[in-house]
Coordinates of C-alpha atoms in Angstrom, one line a residue:
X1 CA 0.0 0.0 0.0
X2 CA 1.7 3.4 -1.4
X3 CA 1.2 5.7 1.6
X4 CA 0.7 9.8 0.2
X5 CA 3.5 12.1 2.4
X6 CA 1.4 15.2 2.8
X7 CA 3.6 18.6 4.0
X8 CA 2.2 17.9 7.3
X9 CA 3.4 14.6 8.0
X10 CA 6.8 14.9 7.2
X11 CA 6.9 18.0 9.5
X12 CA 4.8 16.2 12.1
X13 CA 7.0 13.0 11.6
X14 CA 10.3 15.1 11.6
X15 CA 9.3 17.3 14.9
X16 CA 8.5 14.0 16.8
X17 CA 11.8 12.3 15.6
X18 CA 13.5 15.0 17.0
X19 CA 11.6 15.2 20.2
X20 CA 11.9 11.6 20.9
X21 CA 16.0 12.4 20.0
X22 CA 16.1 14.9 22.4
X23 CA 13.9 13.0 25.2
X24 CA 16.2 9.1 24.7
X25 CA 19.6 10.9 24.3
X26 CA 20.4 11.8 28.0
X27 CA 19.6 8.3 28.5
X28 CA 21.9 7.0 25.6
X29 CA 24.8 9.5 27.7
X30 CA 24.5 8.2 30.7
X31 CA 24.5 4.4 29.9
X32 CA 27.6 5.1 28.2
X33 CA 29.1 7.2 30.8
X34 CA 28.2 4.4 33.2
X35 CA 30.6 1.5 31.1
X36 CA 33.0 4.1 30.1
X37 CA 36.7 4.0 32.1
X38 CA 36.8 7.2 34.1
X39 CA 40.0 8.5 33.1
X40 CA 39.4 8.2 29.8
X41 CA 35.9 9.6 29.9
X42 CA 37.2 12.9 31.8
X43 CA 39.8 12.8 28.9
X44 CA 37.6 12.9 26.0
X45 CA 33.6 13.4 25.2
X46 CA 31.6 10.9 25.8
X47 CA 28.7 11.2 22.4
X48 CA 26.4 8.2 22.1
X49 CA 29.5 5.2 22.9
X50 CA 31.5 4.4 25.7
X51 CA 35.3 5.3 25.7
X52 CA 37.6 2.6 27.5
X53 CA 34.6 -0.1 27.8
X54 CA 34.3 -1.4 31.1
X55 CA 31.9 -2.8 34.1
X56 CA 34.1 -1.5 36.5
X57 CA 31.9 1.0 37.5
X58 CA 28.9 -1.7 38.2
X59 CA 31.5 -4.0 40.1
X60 CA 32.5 -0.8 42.7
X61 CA 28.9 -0.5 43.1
X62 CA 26.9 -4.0 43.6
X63 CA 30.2 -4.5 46.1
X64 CA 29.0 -1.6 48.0
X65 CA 27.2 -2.8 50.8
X66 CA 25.6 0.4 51.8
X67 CA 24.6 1.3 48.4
X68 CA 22.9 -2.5 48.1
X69 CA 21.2 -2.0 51.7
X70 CA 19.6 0.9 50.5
X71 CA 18.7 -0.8 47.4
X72 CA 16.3 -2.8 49.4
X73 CA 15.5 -0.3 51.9
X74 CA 14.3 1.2 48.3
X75 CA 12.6 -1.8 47.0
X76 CA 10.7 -2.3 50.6
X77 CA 9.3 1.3 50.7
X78 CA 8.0 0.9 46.9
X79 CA 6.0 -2.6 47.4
X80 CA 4.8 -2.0 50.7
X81 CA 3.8 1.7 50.2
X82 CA 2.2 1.2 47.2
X83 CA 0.5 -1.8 48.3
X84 CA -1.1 0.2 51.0
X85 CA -2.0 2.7 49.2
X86 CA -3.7 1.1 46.4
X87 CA -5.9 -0.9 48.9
X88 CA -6.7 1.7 51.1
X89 CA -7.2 4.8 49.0
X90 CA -9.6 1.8 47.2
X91 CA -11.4 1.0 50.0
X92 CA -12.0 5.1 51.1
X93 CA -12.8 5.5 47.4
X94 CA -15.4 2.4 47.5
X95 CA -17.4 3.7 50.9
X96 CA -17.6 7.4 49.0
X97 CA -19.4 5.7 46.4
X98 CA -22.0 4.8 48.5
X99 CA -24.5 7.7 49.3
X100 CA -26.0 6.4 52.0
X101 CA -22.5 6.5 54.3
X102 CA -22.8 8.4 57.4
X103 CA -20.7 11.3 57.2
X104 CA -20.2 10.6 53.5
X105 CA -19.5 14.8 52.9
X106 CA -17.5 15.3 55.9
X107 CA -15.0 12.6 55.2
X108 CA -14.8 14.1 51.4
X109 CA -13.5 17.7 52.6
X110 CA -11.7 15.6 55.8
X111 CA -9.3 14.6 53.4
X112 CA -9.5 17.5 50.8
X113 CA -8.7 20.2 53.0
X114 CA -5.1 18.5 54.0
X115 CA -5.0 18.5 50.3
X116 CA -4.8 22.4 50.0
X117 CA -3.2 23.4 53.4
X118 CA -0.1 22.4 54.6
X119 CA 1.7 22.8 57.7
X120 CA 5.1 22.7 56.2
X121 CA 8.6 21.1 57.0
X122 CA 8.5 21.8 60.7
X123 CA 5.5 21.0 62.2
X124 CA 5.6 17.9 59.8
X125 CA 8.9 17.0 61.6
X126 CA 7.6 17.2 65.2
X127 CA 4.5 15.1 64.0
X128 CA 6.6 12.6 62.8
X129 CA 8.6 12.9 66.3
X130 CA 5.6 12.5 68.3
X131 CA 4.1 9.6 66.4
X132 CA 8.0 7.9 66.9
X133 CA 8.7 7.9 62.8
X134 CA 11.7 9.6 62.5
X135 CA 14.7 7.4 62.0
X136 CA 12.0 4.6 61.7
X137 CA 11.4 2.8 58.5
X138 CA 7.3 3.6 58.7
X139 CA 8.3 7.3 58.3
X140 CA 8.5 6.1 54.2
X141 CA 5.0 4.6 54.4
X142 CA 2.4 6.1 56.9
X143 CA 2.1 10.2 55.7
X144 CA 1.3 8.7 51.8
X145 CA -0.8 6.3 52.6
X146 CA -3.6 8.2 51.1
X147 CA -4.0 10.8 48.4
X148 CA -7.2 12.9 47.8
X149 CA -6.6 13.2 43.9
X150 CA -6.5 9.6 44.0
X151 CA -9.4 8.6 46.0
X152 CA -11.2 10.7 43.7
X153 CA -9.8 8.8 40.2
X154 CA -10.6 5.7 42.1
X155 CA -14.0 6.8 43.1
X156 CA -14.9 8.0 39.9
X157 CA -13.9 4.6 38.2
X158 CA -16.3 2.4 41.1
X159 CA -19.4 4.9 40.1
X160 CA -19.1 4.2 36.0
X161 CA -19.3 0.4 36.6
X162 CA -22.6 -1.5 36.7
X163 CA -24.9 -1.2 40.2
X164 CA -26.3 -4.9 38.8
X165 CA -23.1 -6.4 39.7
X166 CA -23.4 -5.3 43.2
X167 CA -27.2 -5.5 43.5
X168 CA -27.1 -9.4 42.2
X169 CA -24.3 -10.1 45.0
X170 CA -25.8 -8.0 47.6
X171 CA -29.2 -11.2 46.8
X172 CA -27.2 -13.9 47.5
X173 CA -26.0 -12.7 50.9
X174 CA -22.2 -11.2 50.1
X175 CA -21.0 -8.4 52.3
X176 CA -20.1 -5.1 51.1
X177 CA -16.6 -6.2 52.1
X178 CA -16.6 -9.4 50.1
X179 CA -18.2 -7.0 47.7
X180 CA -15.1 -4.8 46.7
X181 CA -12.6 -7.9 47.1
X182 CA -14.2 -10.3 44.6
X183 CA -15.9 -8.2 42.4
X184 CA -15.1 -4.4 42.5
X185 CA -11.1 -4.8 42.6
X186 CA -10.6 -7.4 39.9
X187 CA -13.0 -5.1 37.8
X188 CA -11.0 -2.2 38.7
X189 CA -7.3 -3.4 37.5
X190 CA -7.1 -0.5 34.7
X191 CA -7.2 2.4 37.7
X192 CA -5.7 0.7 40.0
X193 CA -2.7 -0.2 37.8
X194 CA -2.7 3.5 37.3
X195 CA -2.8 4.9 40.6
X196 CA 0.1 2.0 41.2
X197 CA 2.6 3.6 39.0
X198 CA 1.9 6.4 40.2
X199 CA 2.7 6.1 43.3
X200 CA 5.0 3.6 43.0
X201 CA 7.2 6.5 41.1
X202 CA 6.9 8.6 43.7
X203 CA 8.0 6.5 46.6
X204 CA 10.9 5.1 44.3
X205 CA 12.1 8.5 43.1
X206 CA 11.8 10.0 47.0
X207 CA 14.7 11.3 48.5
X208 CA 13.6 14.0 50.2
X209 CA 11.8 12.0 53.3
X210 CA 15.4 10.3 53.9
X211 CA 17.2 13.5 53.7
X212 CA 15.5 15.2 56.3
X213 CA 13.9 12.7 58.3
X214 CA 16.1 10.0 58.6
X215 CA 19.5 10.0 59.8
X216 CA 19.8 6.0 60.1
X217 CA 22.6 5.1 57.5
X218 CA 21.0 1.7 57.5
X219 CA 17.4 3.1 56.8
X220 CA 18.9 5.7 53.7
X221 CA 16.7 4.9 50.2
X222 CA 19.0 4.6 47.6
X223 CA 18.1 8.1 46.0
X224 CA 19.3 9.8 48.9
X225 CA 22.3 8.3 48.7
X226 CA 22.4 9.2 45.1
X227 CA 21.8 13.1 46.2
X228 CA 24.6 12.3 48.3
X229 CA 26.7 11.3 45.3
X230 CA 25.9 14.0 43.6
X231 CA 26.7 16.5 46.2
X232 CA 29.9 14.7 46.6
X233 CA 30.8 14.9 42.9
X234 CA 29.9 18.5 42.4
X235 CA 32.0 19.0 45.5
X236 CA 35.1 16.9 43.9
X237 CA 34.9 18.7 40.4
X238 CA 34.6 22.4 42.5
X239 CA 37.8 20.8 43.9
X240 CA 39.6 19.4 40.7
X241 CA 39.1 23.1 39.3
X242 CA 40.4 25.1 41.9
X243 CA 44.1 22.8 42.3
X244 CA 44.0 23.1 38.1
X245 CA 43.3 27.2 38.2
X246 CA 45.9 27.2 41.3
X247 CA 48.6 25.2 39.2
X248 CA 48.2 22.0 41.1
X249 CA 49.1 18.9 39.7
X250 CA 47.4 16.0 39.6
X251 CA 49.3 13.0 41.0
X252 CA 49.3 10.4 37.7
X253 CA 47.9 6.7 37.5
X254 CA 44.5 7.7 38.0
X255 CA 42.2 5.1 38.8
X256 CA 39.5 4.1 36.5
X257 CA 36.8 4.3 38.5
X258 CA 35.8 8.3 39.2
X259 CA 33.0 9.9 41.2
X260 CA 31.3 10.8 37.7
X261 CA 31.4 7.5 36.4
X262 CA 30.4 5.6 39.9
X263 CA 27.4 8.5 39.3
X264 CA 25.9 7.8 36.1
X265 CA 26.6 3.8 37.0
X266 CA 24.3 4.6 40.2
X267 CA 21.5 6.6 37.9
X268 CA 21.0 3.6 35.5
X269 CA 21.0 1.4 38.2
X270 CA 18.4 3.3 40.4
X271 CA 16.8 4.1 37.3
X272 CA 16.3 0.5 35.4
X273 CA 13.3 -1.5 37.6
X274 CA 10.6 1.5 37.0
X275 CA 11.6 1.7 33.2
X276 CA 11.5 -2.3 33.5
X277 CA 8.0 -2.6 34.9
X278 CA 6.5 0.6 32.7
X279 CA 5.7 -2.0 29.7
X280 CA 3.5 -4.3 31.7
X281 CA 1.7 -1.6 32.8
X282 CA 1.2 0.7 29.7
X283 CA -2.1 -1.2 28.4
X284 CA -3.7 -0.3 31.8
X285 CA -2.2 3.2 32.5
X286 CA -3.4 4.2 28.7
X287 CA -7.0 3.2 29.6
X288 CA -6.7 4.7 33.5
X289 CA -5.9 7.9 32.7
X290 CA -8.8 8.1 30.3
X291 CA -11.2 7.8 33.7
X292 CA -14.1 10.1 34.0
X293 CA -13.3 11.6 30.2
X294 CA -16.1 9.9 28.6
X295 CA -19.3 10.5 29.7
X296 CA -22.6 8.6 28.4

């Protein structure tokens, strides 16, 4: 089939080309960076291949044991905080949907208003004292347990599906808990796969709760430790350019393995499982998003 190249599609087809260049090629850097030698990288440009090939930078890494513990420190917070959140913002959003709840508005603004206001930095800090969260591993999973902007998504999905599916369960005796478990949830796997990625990006890409309210080596996520390294290496290359402007030499045999390298080795690695698991969920994200769009 001979396909007609209008004006418009070449320009359309050229802009996106170069969009999708623009968007893949910090990624193509970095990966090289991250199996490039170090010396030779601070040598030479690094383009779209890597300069002295090596896995050096990985090895210095995975032998790092307080980079793995908060690897899993990292992997912990993301399936259990997620989890949690899913179910529960899923189970708020299913009792909203029912308009004969007791106290159905006052619950709606009781977690809309937090929504809007915010105490800020402090008084979160001596909330999280109180309650016995900081330097505790809960401090990662307790204040996002729910979101309001969620609930709502959720909520929104539960009132578009068929009041006969509950109606013919709620004859033959089933609870509304056994309800949303059998029947709501498994209809529900497009939004909830949604609200999953969501939030499972957030708590993966959070560094800011074990900045500043953790100070537990043992309980640091592994993108606070990555904040670290970059604070580190900006601090080293700061360093590097005052003994070079002050005529310092640099002593020679420099090891392979630089902060730089050892950096963009730690970005791919930190950055690999959510750009692993994005494909599974595509299909359903694509269709979650689209909730509440289509009315009728």
């Amino acid at each position: 089939m001979k396909r007609n190249w209008s004006v418009f599609s070449i320009v359309n087809y050229t802009l996106l080309a170069v969009f999708a260049f623009c968007t893949l090629y910090p990624f193509i850097y970095i990966l090289a960076y991250s199996f490039s030698d170090g010396a030779e990288a601070m040598k030479h440009p690094i383009y779209f291949l890597p300069r002295g090939f090596t896995l050096e930078n990985y090895i210095q890494i995975f032998q790092d044991s307080t980079f793995l513990n908060a690897y899993v420190i990292t992997v912990l917070r993301t399936v259990i905080g997620t989890s949690l959140h899913v179910f529960l913002s899923a189970l708020f959003a299913y009792a909203l949907t029912k308009k004969g709840l007791p106290g159905r508005t006052f619950f709606t603004f009781f977690i809309f208003i937090p929504s809007i206001f915010s105490g800020g930095m402090i008084p979160n800090f001596i909330l999280f004292r109180e309650l016995g969260l900081i330097n505790n591993f809960w401090v990662y999973v307790f204040p996002f347990l729910f979101s309001f902007f969620h609930i709502i998504i959720i909520r929104t999905f539960f009132e578009q599906l068929p009041k006969s599916l509950e109606e013919s369960a709620q004859i033959d005796g089933a609870s509304n808990f056994r309800i949303f478990m059998t029947i709501i949830l498994p209809l529900s796997r497009p939004v909830l796969a949604t609200i999953a990625l969501f939030q499972g990006v957030f708590h993966w890409n959070d560094w800011f709760t074990g900045a500043y309210f953790v100070t537990d080596e043992a309980l640091r996520p592994v993108q606070t430790l990555l904040n670290e390294l970059l604070t580190e290496s900006e601090a080293l290359a700061n360093a590097a350019q005052r003994s070079s402007q002050s005529g310092t030499t640099v002593a020679s045999g420099i090891i392979n393995v630089t902060p730089e390298s050892l950096r963009m080795a730690t970005l791919i690695v930190a950055t690999l499982p959510i750009i692993c698991i994005y494909p599974f969920l595509q299909k359903y994200f694509v269709k979650g998003v689209m909730v509440g769009s289509i009315k009728g």
